[in-house]
CSV table of C-alpha atoms and ligand atoms in Angstrom, one decimal:
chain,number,residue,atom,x,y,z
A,1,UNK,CA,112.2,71.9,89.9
A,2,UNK,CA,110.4,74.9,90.7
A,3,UNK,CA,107.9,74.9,87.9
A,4,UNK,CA,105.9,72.6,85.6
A,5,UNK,CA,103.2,72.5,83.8
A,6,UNK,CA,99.7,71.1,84.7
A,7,UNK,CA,98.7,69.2,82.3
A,8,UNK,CA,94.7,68.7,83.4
A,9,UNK,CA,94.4,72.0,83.1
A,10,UNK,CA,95.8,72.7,79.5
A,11,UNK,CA,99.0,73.2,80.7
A,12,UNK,CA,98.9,75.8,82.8
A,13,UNK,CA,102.4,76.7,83.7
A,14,UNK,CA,102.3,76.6,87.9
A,15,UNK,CA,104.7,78.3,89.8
A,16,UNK,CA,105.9,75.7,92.9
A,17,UNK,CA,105.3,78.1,95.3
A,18,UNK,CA,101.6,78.9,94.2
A,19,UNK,CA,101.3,74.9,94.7
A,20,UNK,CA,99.5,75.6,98.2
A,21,UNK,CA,97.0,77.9,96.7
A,22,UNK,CA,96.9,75.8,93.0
A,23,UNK,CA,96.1,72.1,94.5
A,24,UNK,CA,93.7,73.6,96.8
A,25,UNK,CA,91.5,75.4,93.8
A,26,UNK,CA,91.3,71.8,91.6
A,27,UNK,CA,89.8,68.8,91.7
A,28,UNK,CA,91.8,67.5,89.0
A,29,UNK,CA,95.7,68.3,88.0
A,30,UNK,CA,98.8,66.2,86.3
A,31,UNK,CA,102.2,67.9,86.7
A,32,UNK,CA,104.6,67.2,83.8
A,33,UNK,CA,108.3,68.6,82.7
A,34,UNK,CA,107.2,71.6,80.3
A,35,UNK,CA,109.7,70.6,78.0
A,36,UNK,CA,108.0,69.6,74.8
A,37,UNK,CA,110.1,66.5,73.8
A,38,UNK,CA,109.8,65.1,78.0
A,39,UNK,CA,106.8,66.1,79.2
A,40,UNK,CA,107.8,63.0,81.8
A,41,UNK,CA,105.4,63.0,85.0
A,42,UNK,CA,106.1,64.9,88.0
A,43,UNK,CA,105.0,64.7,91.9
A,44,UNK,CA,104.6,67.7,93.8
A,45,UNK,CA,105.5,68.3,97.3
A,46,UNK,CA,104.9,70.7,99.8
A,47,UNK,CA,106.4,70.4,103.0
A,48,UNK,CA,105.6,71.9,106.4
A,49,UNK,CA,108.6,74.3,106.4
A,50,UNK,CA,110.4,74.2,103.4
A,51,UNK,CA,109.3,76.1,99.7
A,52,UNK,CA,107.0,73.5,97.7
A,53,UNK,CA,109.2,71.8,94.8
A,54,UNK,CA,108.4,69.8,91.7
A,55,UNK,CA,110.3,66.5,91.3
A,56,UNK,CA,110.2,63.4,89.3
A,57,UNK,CA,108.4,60.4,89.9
A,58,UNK,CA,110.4,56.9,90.4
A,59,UNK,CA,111.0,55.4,87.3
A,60,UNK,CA,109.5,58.4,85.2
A,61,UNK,CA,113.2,60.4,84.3
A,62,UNK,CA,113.5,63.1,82.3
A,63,UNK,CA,113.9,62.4,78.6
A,64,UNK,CA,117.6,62.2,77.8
A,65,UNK,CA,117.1,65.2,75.4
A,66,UNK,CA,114.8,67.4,77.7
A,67,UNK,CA,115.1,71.1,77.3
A,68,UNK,CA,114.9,71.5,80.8
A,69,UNK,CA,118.0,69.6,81.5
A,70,UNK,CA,119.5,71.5,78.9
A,71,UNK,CA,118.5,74.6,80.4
A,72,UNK,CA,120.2,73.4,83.3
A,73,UNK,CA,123.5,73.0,82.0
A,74,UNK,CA,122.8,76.2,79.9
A,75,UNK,CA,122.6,77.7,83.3
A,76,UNK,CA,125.9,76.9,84.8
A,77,UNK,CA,127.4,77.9,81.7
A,78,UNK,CA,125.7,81.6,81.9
A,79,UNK,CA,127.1,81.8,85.4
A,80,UNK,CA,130.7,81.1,84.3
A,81,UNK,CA,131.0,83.2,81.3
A,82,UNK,CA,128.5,85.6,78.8
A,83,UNK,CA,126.9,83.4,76.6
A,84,UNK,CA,126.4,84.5,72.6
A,85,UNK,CA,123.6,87.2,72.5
A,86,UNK,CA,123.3,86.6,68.4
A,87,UNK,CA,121.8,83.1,69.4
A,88,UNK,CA,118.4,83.4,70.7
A,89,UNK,CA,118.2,79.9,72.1
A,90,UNK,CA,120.5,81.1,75.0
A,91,UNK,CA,117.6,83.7,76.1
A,92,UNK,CA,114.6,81.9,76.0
A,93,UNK,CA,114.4,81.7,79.4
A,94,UNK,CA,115.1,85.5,80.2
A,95,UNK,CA,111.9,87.3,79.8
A,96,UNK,CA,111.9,90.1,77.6
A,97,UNK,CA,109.5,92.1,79.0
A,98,UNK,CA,106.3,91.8,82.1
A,99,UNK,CA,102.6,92.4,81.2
A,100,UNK,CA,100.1,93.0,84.1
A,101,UNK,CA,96.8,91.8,83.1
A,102,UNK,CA,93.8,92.5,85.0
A,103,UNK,CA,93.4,88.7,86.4
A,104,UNK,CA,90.3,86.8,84.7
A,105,UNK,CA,90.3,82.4,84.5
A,106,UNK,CA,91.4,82.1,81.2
A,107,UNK,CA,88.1,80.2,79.2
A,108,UNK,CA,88.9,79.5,75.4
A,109,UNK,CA,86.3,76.8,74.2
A,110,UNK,CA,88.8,76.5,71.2
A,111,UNK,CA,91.4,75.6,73.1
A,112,UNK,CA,89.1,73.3,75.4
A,113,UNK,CA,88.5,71.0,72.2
A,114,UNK,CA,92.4,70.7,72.3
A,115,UNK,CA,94.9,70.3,70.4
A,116,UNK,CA,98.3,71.2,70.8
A,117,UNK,CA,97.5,74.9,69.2
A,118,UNK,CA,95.0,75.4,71.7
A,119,UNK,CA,97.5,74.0,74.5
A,120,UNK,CA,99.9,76.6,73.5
A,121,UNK,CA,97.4,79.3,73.4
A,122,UNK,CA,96.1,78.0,77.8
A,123,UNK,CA,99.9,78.3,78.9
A,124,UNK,CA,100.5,81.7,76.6
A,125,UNK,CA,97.1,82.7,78.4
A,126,UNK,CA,99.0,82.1,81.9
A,127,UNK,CA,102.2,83.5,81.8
A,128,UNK,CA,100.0,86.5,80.4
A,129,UNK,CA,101.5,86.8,76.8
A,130,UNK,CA,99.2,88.7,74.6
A,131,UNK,CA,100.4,88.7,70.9
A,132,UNK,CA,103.8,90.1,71.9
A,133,UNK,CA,104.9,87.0,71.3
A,134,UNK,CA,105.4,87.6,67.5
A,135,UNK,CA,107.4,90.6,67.5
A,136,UNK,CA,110.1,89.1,66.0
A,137,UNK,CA,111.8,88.7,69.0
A,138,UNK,CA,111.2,85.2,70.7
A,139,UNK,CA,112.3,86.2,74.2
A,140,UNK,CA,109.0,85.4,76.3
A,141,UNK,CA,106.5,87.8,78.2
A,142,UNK,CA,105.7,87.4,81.4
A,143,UNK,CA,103.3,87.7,84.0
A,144,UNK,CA,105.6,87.7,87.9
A,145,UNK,CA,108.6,89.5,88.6
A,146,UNK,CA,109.8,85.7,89.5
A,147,UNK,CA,110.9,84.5,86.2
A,148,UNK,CA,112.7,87.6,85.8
A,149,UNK,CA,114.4,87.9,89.1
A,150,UNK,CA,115.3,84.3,88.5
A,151,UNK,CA,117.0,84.9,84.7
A,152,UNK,CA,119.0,88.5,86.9
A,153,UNK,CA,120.4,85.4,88.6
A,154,UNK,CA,121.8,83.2,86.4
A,155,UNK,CA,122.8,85.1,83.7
A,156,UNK,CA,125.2,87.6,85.4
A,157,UNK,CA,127.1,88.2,82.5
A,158,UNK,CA,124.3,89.3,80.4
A,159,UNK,CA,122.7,91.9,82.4
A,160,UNK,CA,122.7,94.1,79.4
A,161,UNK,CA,119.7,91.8,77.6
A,162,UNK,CA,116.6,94.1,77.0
A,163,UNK,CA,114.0,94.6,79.8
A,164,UNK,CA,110.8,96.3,79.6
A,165,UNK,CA,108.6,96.7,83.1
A,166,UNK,CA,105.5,99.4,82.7
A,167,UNK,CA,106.6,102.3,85.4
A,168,UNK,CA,110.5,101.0,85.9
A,169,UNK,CA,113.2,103.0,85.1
A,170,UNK,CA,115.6,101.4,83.2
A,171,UNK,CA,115.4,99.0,79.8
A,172,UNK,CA,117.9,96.4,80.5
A,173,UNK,CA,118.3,93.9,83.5
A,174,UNK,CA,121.3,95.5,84.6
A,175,UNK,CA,119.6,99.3,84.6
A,176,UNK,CA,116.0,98.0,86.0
A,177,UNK,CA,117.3,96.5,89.0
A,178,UNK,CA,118.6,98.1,92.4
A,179,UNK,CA,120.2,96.8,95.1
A,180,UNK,CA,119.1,98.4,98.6
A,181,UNK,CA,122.8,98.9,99.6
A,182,UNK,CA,124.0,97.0,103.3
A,183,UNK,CA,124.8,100.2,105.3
A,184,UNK,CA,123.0,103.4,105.2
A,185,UNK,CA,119.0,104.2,104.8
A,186,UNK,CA,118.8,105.6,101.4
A,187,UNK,CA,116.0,107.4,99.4
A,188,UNK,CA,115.1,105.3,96.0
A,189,UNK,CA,112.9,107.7,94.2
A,190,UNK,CA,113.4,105.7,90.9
A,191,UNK,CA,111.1,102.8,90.4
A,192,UNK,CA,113.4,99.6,90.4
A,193,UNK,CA,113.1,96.0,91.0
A,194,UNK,CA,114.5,96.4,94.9
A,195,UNK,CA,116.6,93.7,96.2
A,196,UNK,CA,118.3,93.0,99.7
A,197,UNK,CA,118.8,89.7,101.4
A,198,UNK,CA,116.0,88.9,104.1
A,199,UNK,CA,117.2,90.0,107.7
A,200,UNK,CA,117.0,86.6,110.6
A,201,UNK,CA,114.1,88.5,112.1
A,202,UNK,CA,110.7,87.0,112.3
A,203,UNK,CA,108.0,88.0,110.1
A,204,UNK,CA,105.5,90.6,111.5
A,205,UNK,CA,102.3,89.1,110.6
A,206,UNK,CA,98.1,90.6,110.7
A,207,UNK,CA,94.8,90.5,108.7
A,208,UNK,CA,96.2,93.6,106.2
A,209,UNK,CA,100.0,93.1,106.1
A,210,UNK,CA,103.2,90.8,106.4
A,211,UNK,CA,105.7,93.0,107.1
A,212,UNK,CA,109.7,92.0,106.1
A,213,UNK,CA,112.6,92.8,107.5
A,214,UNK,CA,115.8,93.1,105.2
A,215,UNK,CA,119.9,92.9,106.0
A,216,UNK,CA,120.1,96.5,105.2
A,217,UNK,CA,119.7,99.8,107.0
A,218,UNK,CA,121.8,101.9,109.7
A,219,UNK,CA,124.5,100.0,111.4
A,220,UNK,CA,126.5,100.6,114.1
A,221,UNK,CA,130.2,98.3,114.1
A,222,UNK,CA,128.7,96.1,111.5
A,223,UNK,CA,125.4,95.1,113.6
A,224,UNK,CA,122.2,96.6,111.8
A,225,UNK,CA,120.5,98.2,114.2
A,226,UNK,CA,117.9,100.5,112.0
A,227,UNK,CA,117.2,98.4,109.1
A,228,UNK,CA,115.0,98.6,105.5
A,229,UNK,CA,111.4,97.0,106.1
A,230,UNK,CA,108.8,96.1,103.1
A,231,UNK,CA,105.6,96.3,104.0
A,232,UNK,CA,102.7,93.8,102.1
A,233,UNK,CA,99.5,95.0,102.0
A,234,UNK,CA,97.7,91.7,102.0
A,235,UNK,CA,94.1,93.1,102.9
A,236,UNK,CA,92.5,92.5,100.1
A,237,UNK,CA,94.7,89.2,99.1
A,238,UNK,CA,92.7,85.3,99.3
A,239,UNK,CA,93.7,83.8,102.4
A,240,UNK,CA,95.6,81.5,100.1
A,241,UNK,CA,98.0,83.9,98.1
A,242,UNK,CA,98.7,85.1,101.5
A,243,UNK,CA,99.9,81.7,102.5
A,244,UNK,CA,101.6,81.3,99.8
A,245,UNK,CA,103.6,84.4,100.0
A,246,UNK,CA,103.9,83.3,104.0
A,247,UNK,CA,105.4,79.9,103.3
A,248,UNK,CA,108.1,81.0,100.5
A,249,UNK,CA,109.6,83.6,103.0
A,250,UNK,CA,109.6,81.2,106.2
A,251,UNK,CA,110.6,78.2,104.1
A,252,UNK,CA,113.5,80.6,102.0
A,253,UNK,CA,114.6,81.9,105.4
A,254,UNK,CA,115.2,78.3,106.5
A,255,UNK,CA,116.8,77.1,103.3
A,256,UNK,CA,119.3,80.8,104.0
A,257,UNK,CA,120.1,79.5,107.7
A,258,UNK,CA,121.1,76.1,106.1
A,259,UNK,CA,123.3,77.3,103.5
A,260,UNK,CA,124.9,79.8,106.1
A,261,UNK,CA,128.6,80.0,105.7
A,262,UNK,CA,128.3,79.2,102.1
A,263,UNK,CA,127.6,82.8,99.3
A,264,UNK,CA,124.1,81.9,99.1
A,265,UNK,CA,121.7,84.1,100.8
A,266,UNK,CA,117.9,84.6,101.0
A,267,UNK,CA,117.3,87.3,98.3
A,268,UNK,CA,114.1,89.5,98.1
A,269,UNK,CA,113.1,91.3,95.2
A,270,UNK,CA,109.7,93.6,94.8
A,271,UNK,CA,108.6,96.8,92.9
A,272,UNK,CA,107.3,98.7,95.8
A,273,UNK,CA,106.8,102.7,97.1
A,274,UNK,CA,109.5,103.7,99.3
A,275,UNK,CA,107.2,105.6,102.1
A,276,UNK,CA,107.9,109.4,101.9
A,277,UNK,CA,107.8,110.4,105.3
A,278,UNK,CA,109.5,106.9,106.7
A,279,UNK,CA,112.7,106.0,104.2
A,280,UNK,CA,112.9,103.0,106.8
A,281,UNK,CA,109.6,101.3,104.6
A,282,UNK,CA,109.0,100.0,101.3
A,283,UNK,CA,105.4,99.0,100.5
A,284,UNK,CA,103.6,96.6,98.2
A,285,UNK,CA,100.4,95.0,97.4
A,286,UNK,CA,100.5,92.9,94.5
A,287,UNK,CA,101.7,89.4,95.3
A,288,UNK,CA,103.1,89.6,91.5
A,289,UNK,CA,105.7,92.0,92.5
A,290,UNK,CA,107.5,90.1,95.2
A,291,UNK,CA,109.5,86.5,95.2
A,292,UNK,CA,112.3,85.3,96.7
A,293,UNK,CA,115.6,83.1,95.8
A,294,UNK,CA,117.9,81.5,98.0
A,295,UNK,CA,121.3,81.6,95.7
A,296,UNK,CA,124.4,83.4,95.1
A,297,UNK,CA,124.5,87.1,93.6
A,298,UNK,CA,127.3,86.8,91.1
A,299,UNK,CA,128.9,90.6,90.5
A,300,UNK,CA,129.8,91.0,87.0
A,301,UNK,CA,131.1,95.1,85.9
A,302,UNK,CA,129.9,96.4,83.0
B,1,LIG,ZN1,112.1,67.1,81.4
């Protein structure tokens, strides 16, 4: 699993790739299944060169009715076909729209007396909900690109679900999303949610900026030879985040080489400037704007 929620904490909802920078903030934290009715206890792990996963304990299963199992199968099923958009339960894992809040530790002495209202409140706090919530539409707000990037994934065939990003062109997944193409160095001077697969080459990393390398550029008989590069500017990041953001790319790239010869591929997505005097570079500097999958890009025409 790649998220959970921490249940020390008021369920916080944690991110397994944040898990280097999250364990190392606490004293204290108990990982559970978010799903309300399973809520069974998870173990975290975070290897030396692979992306940090949740899994289950021995002996502590999922229940046999847990949402998150359901999502799972829910999953496979959007990647097959387009699932019902009159049902809502289908979506509630597609985020509706992203909210950047200025970052603060969320404190609510309400919620610290618990109680499940108060719970709910702590994990709305996180994800960076706001009363959106109630607008009559039940699809979630979020804080990342990640949860987004991940719900483009798996449900290809219904790209057309609302989207709303502050400063993106576009309304829908479908029209909010752009894919730096494999051949050619393009100008992009619509703001998009940029994606290309990561190129094999090694990370160019200093105290202000990690610097990516993607599969997509000038090429000469197939072999890129003048590729697209994304720029981080870490300089004013926590030596953790920058870790973090570190250890998803190596460990994604290593999960890439292992699937090699299979459709899965090592997929970055950001919201970044293209550079106006260099088209080679795009930059960014808020670790909420960048993640990365390792999965298959399933093409569906609209
Ligand atoms: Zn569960």
């Amino acid at each position: 699993m790649d998220w959970a929620f921490d249940e020390a904490n008021r369920d916080a909802e944690v991110e397994a790739v944040d898990l280097p920078e999250y364990v190392g903030l606490r004293t204290a934290f108990k990982f559970v299944c978010p799903a309300e009715i399973c809520r069974c206890l998870l173990n975290h792990a975070i290897p030396e060169k692979r992306v940090p996963y949740f899994r289950t304990w021995p002996g502590h299963n999922h229940h046999p009715d847990c949402d998150i199992d359901g999502a799972q199968k829910l999953v496979s099923k959007a990647r097959r076909e387009r699932l019902d958009t009159r049902d809502e339960k289908n979506f509630a894992a597609c985020p509706a729209r992203l909210v950047l809040k200025v970052h603060r530790e969320v404190v609510d002495s309400e919620a610290a007396v618990s109680g499940s209202a108060g719970r709910t409140k702590a994990a709305r706090d996180h994800q960076g909900d706001g009363e959106s919530q109630s607008s009559g539409n039940s699809r979630r707000t979020v804080g990342t690109i990640r949860h987004i990037c991940r719900a483009f994934l798996n449900y290809p065939h219904n790209r057309d679900q609302s989207l709303s990003i502050p400063g993106i062109d576009g309304h829908s997944y479908l029209s909010a999303f752009k894919k730096i193409p494999w051949e050619g160095l393009g100008q992009y001077p619509s703001r998009k949610i940029f994606y290309a697969p990561l190129h094999w080459s090694k990370f160019k990393v200093d105290e202000n900026s990690i610097e990516i390398s993607l599969d997509a550029g000038l090429r000469e008989n197939k072999k890129l030879i003048d590729g697209h590069k994304v720029i981080v500017d870490w300089s004013d990041w926590s030596k953790a985040k920058r870790t973090v953001l570190q250890k998803e790319l190596e460990g994604r790239l290593e999960e890439a080489k292992e699937a090699a010869g299979t459709k899965k591929k090592a997929w970055l997505f950001f919201i970044g400037e293209q550079d106006s005097a260099d088209r080679r570079y795009f930059r960014v500097d808020d670790s909420r704007l960048i993640c990365c999958f390792v999965d298959e890009l399933i093409w569906v025409s609209y």
